Structures are given as structure tokens and as C-alpha cells.
Coordinates of C-alpha atoms and ligand atoms in Angstrom, one line a residue:
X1 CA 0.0 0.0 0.0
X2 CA 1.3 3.3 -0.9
X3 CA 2.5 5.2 1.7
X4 CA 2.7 2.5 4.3
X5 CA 6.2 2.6 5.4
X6 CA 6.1 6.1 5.9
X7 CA 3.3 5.7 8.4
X8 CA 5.1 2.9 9.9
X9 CA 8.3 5.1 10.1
X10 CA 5.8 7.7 11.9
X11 CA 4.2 5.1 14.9
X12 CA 5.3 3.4 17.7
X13 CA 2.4 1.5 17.5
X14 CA 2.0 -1.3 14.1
X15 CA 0.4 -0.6 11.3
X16 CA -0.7 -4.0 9.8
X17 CA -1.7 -5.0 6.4
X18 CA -3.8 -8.0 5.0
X19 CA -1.3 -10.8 5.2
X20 CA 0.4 -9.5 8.2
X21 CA 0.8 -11.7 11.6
X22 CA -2.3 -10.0 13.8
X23 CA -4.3 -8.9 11.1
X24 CA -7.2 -11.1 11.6
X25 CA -7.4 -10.8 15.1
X26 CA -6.8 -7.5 14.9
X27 CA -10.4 -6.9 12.6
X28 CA -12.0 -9.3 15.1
X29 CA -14.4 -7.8 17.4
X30 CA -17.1 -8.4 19.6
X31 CA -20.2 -9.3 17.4
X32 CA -18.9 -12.4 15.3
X33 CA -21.6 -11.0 12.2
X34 CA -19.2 -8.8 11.3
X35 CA -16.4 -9.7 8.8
X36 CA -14.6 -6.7 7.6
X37 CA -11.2 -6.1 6.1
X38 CA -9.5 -2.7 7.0
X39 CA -6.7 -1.5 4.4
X40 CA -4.8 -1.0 7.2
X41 CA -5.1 -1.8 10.9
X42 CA -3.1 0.8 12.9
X43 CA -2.9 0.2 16.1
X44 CA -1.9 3.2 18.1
X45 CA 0.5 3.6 20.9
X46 CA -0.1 7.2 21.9
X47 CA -2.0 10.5 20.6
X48 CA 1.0 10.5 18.1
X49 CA 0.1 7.6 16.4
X50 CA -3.7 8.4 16.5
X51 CA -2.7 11.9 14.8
X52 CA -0.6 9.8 12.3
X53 CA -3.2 7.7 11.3
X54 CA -5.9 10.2 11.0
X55 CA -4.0 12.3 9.0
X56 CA -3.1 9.0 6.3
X57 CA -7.1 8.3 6.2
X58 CA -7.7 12.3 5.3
X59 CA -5.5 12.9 2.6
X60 CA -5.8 9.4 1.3
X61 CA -9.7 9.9 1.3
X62 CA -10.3 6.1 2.8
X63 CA -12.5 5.7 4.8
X64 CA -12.2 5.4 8.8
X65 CA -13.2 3.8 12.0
X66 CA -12.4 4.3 15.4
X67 CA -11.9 1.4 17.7
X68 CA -12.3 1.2 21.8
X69 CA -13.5 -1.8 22.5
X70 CA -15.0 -3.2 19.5
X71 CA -18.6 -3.8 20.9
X72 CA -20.7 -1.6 18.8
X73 CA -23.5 -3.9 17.5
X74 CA -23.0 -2.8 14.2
X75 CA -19.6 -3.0 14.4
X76 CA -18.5 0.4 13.9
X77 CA -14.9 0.3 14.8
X78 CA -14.0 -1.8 12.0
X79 CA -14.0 -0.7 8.5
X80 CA -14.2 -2.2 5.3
X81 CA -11.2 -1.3 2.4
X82 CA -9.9 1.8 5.2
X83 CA -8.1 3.0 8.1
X84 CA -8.8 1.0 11.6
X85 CA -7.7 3.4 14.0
X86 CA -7.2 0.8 16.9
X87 CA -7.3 2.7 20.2
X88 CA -7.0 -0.9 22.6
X89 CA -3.7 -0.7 23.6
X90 CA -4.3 3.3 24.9
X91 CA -5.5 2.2 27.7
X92 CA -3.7 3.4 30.8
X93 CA -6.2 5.2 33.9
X94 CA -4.5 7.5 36.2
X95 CA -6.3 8.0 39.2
X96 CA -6.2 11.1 41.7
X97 CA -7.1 10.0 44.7
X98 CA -7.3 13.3 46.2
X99 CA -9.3 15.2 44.0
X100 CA -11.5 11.4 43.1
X101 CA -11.1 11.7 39.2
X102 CA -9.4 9.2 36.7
X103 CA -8.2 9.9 33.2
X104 CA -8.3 7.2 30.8
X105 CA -7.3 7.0 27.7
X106 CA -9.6 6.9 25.0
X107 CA -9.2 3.0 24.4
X108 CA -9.5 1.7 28.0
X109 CA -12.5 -1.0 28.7
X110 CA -14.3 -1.0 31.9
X111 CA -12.9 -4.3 33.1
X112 CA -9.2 -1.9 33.0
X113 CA -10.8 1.0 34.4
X114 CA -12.3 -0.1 37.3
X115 CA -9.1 -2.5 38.1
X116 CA -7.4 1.2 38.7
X117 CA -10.1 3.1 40.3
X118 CA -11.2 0.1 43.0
X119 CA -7.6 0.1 43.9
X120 CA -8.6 3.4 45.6
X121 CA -11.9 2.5 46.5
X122 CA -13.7 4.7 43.7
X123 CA -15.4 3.9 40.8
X124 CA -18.0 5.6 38.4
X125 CA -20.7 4.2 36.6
X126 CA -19.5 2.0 33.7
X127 CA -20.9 -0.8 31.3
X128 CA -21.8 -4.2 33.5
X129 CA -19.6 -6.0 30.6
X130 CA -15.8 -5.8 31.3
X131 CA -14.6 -5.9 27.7
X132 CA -17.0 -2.7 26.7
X133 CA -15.1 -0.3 25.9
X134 CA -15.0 3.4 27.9
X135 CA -15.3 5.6 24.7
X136 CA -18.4 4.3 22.5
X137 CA -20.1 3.6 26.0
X138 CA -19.7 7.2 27.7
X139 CA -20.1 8.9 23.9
X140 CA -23.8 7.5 23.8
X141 CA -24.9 8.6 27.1
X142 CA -23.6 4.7 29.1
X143 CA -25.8 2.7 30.9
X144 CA -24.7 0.6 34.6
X145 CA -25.1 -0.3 37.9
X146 CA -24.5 3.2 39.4
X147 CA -26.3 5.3 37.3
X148 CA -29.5 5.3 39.5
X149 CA -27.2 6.7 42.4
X150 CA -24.3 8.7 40.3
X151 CA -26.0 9.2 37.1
X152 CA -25.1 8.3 33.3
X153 CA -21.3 7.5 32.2
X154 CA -21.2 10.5 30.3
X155 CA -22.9 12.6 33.1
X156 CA -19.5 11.5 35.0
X157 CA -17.5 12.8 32.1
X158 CA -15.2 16.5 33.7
X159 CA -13.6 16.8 30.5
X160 CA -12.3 14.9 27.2
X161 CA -9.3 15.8 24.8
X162 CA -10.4 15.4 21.3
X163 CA -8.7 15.0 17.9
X164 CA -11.0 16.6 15.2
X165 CA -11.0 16.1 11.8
X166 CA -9.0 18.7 10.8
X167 CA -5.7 17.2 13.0
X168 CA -6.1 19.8 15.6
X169 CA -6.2 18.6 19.4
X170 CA -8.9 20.5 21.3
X171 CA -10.3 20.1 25.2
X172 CA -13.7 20.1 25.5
X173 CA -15.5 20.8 29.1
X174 CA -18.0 22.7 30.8
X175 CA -16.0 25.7 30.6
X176 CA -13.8 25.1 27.0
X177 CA -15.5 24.4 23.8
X178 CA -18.9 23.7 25.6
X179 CA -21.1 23.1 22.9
X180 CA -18.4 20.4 21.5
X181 CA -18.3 18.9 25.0
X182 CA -22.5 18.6 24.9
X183 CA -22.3 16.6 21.9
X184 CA -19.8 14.6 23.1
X185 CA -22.2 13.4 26.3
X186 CA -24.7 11.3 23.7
X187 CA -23.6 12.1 20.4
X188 CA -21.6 9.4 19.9
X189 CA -17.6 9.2 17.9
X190 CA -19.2 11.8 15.2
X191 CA -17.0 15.0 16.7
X192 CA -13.6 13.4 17.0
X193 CA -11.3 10.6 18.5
X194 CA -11.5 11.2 22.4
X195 CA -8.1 10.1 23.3
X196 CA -8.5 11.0 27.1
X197 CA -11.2 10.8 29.1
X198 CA -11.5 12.4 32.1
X199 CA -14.1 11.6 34.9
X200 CA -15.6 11.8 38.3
X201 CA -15.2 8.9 40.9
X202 CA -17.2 8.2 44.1
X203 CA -16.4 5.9 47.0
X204 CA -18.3 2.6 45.8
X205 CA -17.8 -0.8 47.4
X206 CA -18.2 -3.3 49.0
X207 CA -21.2 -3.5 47.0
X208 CA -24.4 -6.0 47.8
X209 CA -24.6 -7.8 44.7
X210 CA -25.2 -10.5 42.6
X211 CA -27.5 -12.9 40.9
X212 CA -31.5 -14.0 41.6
X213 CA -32.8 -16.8 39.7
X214 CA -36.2 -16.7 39.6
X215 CA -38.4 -19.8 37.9
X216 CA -40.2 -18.5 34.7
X217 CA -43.5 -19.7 35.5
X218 CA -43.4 -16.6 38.0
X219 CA -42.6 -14.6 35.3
X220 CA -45.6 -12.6 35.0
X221 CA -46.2 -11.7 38.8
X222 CA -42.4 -11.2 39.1
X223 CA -42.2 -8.5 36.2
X224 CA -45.0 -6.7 37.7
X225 CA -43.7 -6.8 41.0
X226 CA -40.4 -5.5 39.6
X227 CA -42.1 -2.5 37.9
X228 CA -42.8 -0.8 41.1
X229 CA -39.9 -2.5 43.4
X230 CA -37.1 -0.8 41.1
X231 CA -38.6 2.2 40.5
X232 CA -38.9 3.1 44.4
X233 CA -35.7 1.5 45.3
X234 CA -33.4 3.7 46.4
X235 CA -30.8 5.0 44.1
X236 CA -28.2 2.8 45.5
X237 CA -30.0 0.0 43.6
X238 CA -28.8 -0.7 40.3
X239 CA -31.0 -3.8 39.1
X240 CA -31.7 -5.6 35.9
X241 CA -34.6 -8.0 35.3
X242 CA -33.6 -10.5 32.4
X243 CA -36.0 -13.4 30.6
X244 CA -32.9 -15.7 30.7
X245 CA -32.4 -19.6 29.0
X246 CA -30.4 -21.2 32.0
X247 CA -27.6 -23.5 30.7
X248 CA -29.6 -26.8 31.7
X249 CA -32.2 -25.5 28.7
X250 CA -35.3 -24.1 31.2
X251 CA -36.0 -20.7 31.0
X252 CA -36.0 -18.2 34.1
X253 CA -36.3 -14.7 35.7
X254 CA -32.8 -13.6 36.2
X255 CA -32.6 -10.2 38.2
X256 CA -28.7 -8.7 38.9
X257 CA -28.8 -6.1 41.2
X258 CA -26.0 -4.2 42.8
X259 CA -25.8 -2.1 46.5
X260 CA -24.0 0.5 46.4
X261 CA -25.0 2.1 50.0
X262 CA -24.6 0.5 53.2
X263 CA -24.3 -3.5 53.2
X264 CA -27.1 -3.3 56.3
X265 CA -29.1 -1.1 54.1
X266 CA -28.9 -3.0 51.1
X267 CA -30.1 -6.5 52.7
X268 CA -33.2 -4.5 54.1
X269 CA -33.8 -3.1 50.6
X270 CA -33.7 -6.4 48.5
X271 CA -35.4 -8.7 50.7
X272 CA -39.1 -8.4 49.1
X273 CA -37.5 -9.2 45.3
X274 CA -36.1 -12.1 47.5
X275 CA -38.3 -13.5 48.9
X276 CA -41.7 -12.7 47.1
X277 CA -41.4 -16.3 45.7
X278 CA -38.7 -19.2 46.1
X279 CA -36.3 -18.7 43.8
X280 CA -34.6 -21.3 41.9
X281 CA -30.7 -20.1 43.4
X282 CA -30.4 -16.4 45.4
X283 CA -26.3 -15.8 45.0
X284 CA -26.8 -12.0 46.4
X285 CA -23.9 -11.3 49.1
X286 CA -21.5 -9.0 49.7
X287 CA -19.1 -8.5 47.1
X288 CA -16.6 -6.2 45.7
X289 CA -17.5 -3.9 43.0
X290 CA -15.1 -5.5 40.7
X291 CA -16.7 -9.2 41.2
X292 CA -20.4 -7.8 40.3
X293 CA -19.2 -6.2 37.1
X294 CA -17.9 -9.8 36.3
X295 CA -20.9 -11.4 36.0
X296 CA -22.7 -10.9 33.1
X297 CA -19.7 -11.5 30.7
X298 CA -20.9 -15.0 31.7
X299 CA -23.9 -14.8 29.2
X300 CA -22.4 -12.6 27.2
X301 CA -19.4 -14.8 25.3
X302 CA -17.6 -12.8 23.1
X303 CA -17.5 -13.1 19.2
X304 CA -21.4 -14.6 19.0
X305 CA -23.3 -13.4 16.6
X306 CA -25.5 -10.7 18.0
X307 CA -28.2 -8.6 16.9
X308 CA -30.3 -5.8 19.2
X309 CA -33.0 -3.8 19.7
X310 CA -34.6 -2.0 22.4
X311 CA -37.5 0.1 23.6
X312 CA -38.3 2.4 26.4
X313 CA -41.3 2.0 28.2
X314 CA -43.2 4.0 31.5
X315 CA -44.8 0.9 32.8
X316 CA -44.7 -3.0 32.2
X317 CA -48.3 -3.4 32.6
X318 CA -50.0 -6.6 32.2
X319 CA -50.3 -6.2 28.7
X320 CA -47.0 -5.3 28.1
X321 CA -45.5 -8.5 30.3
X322 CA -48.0 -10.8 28.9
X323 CA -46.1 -9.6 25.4
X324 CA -42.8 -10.1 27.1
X325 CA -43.2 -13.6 28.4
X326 CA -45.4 -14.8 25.7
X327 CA -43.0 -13.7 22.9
X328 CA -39.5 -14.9 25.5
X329 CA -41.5 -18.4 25.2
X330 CA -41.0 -18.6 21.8
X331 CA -37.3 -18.0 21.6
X332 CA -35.1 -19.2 18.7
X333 CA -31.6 -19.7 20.4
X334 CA -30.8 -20.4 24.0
X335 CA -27.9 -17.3 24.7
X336 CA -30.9 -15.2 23.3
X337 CA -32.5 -12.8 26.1
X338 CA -34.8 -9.8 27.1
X339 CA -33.4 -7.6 29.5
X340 CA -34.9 -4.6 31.4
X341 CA -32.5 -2.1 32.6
X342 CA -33.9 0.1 34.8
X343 CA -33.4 3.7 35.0
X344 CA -34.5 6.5 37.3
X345 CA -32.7 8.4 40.2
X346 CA -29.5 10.7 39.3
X347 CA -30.4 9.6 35.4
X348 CA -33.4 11.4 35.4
X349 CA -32.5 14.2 38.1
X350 CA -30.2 15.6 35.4
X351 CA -31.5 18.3 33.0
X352 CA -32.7 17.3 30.0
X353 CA -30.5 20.0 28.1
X354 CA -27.2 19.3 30.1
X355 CA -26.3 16.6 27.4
X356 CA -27.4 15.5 24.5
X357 CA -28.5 12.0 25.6
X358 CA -32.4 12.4 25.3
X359 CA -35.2 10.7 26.9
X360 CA -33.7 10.5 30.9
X361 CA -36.9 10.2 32.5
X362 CA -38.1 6.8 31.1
X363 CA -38.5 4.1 34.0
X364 CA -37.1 1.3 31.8
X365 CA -34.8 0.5 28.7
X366 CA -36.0 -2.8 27.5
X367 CA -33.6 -4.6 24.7
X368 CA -34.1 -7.7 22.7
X369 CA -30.8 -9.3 22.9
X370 CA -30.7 -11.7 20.0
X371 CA -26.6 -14.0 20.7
X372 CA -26.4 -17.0 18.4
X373 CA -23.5 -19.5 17.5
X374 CA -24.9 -20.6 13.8
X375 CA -24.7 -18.4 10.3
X376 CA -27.4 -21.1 10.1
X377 CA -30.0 -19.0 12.0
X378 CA -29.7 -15.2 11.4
X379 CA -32.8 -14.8 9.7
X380 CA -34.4 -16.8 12.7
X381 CA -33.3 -14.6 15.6
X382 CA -32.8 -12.0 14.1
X383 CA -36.6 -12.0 12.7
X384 CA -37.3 -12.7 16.6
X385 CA -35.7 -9.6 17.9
X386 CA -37.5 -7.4 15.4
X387 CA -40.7 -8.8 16.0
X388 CA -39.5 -8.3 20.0
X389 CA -39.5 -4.3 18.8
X390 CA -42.8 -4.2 16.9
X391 CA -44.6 -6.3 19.2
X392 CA -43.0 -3.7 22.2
X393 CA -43.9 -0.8 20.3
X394 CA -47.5 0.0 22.0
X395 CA -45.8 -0.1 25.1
X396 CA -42.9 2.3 23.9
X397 CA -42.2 5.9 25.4
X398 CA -40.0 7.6 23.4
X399 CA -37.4 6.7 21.0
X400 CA -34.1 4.9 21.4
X401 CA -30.7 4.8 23.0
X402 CA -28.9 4.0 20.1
X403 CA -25.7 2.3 21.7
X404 CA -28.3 -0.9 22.3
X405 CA -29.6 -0.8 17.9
X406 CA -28.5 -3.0 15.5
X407 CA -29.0 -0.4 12.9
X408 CA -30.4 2.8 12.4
X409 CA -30.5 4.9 9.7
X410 CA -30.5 9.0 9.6
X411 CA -34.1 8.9 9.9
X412 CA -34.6 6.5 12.7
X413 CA -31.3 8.5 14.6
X414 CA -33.3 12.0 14.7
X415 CA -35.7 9.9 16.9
X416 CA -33.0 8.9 19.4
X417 CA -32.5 12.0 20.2
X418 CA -35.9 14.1 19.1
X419 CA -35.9 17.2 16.2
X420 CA -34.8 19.5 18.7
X421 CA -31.5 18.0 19.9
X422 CA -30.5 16.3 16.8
X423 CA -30.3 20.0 15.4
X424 CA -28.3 21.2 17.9
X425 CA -25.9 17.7 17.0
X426 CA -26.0 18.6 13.0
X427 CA -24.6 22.2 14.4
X428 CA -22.1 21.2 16.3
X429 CA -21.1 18.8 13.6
X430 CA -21.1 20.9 10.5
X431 CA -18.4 23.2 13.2
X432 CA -15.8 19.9 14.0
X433 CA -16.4 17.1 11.4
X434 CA -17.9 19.6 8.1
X435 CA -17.2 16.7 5.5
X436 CA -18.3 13.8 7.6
X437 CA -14.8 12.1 7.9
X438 CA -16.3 10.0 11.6
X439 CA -19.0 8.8 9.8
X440 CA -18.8 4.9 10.7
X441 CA -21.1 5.6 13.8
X442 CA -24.7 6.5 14.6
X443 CA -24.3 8.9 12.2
X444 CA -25.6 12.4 12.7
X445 CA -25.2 13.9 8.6
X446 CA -23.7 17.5 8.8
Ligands
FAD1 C1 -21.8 -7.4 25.7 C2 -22.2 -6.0 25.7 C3 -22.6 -5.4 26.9 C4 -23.0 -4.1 26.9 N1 -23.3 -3.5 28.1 C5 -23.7 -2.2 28.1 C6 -24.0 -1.5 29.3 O1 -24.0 -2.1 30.4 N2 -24.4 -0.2 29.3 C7 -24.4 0.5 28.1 O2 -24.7 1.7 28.2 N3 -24.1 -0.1 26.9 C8 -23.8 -1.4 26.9 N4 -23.5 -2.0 25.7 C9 -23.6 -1.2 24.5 C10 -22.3 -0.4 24.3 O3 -22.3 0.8 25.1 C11 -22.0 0.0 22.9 O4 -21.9 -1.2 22.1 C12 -20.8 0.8 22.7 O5 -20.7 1.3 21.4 C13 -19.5 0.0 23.0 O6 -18.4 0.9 23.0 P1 -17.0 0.3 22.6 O7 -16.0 1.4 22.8 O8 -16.7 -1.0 23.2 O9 -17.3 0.1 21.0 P2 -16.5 0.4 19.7 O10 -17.1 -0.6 18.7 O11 -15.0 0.3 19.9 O12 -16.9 1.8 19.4 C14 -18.3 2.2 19.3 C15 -18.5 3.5 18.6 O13 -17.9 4.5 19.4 C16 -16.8 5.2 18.8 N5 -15.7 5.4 19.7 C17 -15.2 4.5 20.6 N6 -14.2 5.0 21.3 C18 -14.0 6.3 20.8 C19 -13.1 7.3 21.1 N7 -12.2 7.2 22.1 N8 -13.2 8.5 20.5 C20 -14.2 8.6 19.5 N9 -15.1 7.7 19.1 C21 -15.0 6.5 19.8 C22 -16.5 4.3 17.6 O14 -15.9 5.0 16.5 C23 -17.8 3.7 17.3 O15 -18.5 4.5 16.4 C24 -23.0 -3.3 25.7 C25 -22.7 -3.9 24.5 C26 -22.2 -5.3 24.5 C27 -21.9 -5.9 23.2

């Protein structure tokens, strides 16, 4: 490839080519659909080599993807016939104990960032999946356990150091280029390469955590219990109700839930999910905050083929369960699930114009989570997981968070975010990325 040695000359980081030792497991990320063959893989050592690279896709006109930690459903951090700009091996955290802040860099996962920050005692609110990586989770807005008590990843987020498109290195925060540093708290990778992150910690741990195995012929009364149980709970709840296949084949209620408050507290707090039936297993205990954010890796093998969708509703009402279970019965693969995240507390305490991560207030995400081994059945599942969204749609509140879609076009994306916010994105756009060079995300078209 034209051009090649001089950008290997130019990194400490390698910069592979088809053929090369690494390549394919270099393209390889977390959803096995996707098969895509970069131009060149360069995987970056330091800002340096992210500059570097950028600047080889730009005047070369190829196209680009940014990669954290390669678990965007549609695969975004790998390109086909362009630059991979391979951020996995940036990921050092530095944590300040004194003031409670870590900066990361921009290709750190959450299993490497809360490795640092429990050393101290402090964590922030971060994917439940270890390998997910820090940048397209907080970009979107970022989902976990602590969100109910310490809000949204990105609401965490003091302050980010961005490459833009035109090569220059910029700081966005509350106080330097604001409106870039908006964008960046739901707007996904469409504004620049983020190759620090900088956030908030709080004291977290020992949590009171773990898993509730519930059997599914409780499902309906369980659901509807769960409705009201985790909307009340106090913030220090983080909980997750899942319509689960257990590895012996029967199907199941799987709640995780994570204490972030006193252990005392917490034990008062989850008995009635406890004990409103006999469960099947109760592994809740005390914990640290490290073990319950390595539990759901469990269902979650990496390089399956996956396809999602999800939905926020206000309410599981009976209707809406009976939808639920009923379609859950008929699922087509056993690692497929339905998982109900629920939100509430700090995420919704936060103004709805702080960030550009829309729709706060709604009391649950619920995402269709179609995992399969076999090629074989891709139009089975994922057939399932769409008919999961139009059967959930009468029950839906608002649009989408799109870190949990399988695909969305420009016109499905406005509704993400509504007409109002997705403006304000386009703006902010058409000022750091005018000719669309970040493109291979949820795109927002200048
Ligand atoms: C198993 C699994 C578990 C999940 N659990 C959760 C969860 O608990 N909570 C939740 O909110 N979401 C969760 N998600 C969804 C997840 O947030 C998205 O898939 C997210 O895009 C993953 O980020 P990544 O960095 O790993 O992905 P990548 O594929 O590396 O990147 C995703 C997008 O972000 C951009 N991007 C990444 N890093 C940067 C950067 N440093 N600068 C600029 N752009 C960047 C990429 O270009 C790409 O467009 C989960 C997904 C999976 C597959």
C-alpha cells in the first residue's frame, strides 16, 4: 500500500496490512456477524500515532473507524477497504485520589478501568460488561449499575481531549469548547477521537450484589412486581430484570442487582425481590465492585453473533408482560435474552439539556438481545428480535438509546434523540467534522 512505510516510520504503535501476523485478530471484534477487512489496521501507541493515522485516512480519502472496545452492534470500529484506527492498547487510567477523578485514555475498557479506580476505593458508573469499551459507552450517554445513584457515564464525564478532523487537538468541558463537550455526552464518535477521558469517581464498594434466579412460571407476577420495586428503590439500587435460558435448557427470571449504599441497608432493601417467591438459586452477598461487574460476561461470550433492539417504556403493565413472556417463550436460540435495565434516580435528576442523551426520565430500557452461534440462523433470531420491537412498540415511550440498535438509519437516529437535539448535533457537527470524515457511527449527517 502506498505510503505505508512512511506511516510505519511515523508510529510506535504497528500498522498492519492483509497478510500480516495480527491482522485477523486484529479486525476481530465483539459481534462475530461482522467480517470486515480494513486497508490497514493501525494500532496506536499514543495521541501521536492516532494523529498519524488520522491524517493517512484524510489525505488518502479512505474511509475510517475508530476502535475502543469493539462492541458496537454494528460493528463500527472496523472498516471495510480503510483506516482501523485501533485505540486498545491506549488504555492506561490515572487516578487522583485526592481530587476522586481518573483519566483514561480513549481505548481503556471498563474491566481496565475499574481495576485502577477500585484500587482506591472509587469507581464511576461503567458498562456491567468488562470488555466494553469506555469511549463508544460514555459517547452515547452509558448505561450501569451506578447510574441510579451517580448518574449516566457520560454525566461522570469532567472533561475529554479530542482529535478533530482537521488534525487539531482540542479540550472540551464545561468551561472550553462547551457546545463540543454537549455533543460529546450522547452524540456518539461523530466530533472526534477522544483520546482522554476524564471523569468523576465516588467511594463505591463493597457492593451487595449478585444474581436472583427466579423460575419463569413466576414470570408474569415477578415482572409486575419488579415494575414498582425498582422504580422506588433507592438510588443505590442498580438492578436488571432478564428473561434468561439457563444452561440446563429451562428458561428463568434472572434479576442482577447491585448495593451501592450501606451493606445493612442493602439486605433491608432487597429482601421483598427475595423473597416474594422461592427462587430457583439467590447468589446476592457482599461483594466487591469488581466481582459484580464480572458477571454478566458469563452470558455474554464474546465473538457470537448478535443482533439488538430495544425500547423504552413507562410501565410494564400486564399487557406489556403478557407480550414479554409470551414472545420470550418462543425464543429461537438459547444465549438469546430480554433484558430490562432500569433507570431512574441521578439519570433522570439531570436536566434534559445538560447533554445530548435524550429521553432521561423513562423508567425502563427494554432490549431484545438476540446472541447466536450458527450463520445457520440469522434470519431466525434475528426476525425474533425485530418482531420483540414491533410487538413492544404499543408499550414504547420515546425513542431509542442508540448504543443498544443494531442499525439505524438518519431517519430512525433523529428519533434517538428528538428534532430538537439532533439539530443542535448537525450544528455542532457541520463546526468539527464539516465533511463527515467520523461517519462509521450513529451517524448524525452534517
Ligand atoms: C456485551 C455488551 C454489553 C454491553 N453493556 C452495556 C451496558 O452495560 N451499558 C451500556 O450503556 N451499553 C452497553 N453495551 C452497548 C455499548 O455501550 C455499545 O456497544 C458501545 O458502542 C460500545 O463501546 P466500545 O467502545 O466497546 O465500542 P467500539 O465498537 O469500539 O466503538 C463504538 C463507537 O464509538 C466510537 N468510539 C469509541 N471510542 C471512541 C473514542 N475514544 N473516540 C471517538 N469515538 C470513539 C467508535 O468509533 C464507534 O462508532 C453493551 C454492548 C455489548 C456488546
Amino acid at each position: 500500500m502506498q505510503g505505508i512505510e512512511q506511516l510505519r516510520a511515523a508510529m510506535r504503535g504497528a500498522a498492519l496490512l492483509p497478510g500480516d501476523a495480527g491482522y485477523d485478530a486484529g479486525r476481530e471484534i465483539f459481534n462475530g456477524m461482522i467480517d470486515r477487512r480494513p486497508a490497514v489496521i493501525a494500532q496506536c501507541s499514543g495521541v501521536a500515532d492516532v494523529m498519524r493515522s488520522l491524517e493517512f485516512a484524510v489525505t488518502r480519502s479512505l474511509p475510517l473507524s475508530v476502535r475502543c472496545g469493539g462492541h458496537s452492534l454494528p460493528g463500527y470500529g472496523v472498516c471495510d477497504g480503510g483506516v482501523m484506527i485501533d485505540l486498545e492498547k491506549m488504555n492506561h487510567v490515572y487516578v487522583d485520589p485526592v481530587t476522586r477523578t481518573a483519566r483514561a485514555q480513549g481505548g481503556a475498557n471498563w474491566g481496565q478501568f475499574d481495576h485502577e479506580t477500585q484500587a482506591f476505593g472509587l469507581a464511576t458508573t461503567g458498562g456491567l460488561v468488562r470488555s466494553t469499551g469506555i469511549g463508544g459507552l460514555t459517547l452515547a450517554g452509558g448505561h450501569g449499575f451506578l447510574m441510579r445513584r451517580y448518574g449516566l457515564a457520560c454525566d461522570n464525564l469532567v472533561s475529554a481531549d479530542v482529535l478533530t478532523a482537521s488534525g487539531r487537538m482540542v479540550k472540551a468541558s464545561a468551561t472550553e469548547n462547551s457546545e463540543l463537550f454537549w455533543a460529546l455526552r450522547g452524540g456518539g464518535g461523530n466530533f472526534g477521537i477522544v483520546t482522554s477521558f476524564h471523569y468523576q469517581l465516588h467511594q463505591v464498594g463493597p457492593v451487595l450484589g449478585g444474581v436472583l434466579l427466579i423460575p419463569f412460571a413466576e414470570a408474569h407476577a415477578q415482572l409486575k412486581f419488579y415494575d414498582s420495586f425498582s422504580v422506588s428503590a433507592p438510588d443505590e439500587l442498580g438492578v436488571v430484570a432478564a428473561l434468561a435460558t439457563l444452561p440446563d435448557g429451562t428458561k428463568a427470571v434472572v434479576h442482577l442487582a447491585c448495593y451501592c449504599g450501606p451493606l445493612d441497608q442493602g439486605e433491608e432493601v432487597l429482601r421483598p425481590i427475595r423473597t416474594r417467591c422461592a427462587p430457583i438459586a439467590d447468589q446476592i452477598q457482599p461483594m466487591p465492585y469488581t466481582a459484580v461487574q464480572s458477571i454478566v460476561e458469563h452470558f455474554n461470550p464474546r465473538g457470537m453473533r448478535n443482533y439488538w433492539k430495544m425500547v423504552y417504556v413507562n410501565e410494564l403493565t400486564d399487557d406489556a408482560i403478557a407480550t414479554l413472556t409470551e414472545h420470550y417463550a418462543k425464543v429461537p436460540a438459547p444465549l438469546t435474552h430480554i433484558v430490562v435495565y432500569s433507570l431512574g434516580g441521578r439519570v433522570a435528576a439531570v436536566p434534559d439539556s445538560d447533554t445530548a442523551v435524550s429521553y432521561r426520565r423513562s423508567r425502563h430500557a427494554v432490549i431484545g438481545i438476540g446472541m447466536w452461534e450458527d450463520p445457520a440462523d440469522d434470519a431466525k433470531v434475528t426476525a425474533w428480535v425485530r418482531e420483540f420491537a414491533a410487538k413492544m412498540q404499543p408499550f414504547a415511550s420515546a425513542g431509542f438509546y442508540p448504543n443498544y440498535e443494531a442499525n439505524a438509519d438518519a431517519g430512525a437516529l433523529v428519533s434517538a434523540f428528538g428534532e430538537e437535539k439532533y439539530q443542535r448535533l448537525v450544528a455542532v457537527k457541520r463546526q468539527y467534522d464539516p465533511n463527515n470524515v467520523f461517519r462509521l457511527n450513529q451517524n448524525i449527517v452534517p
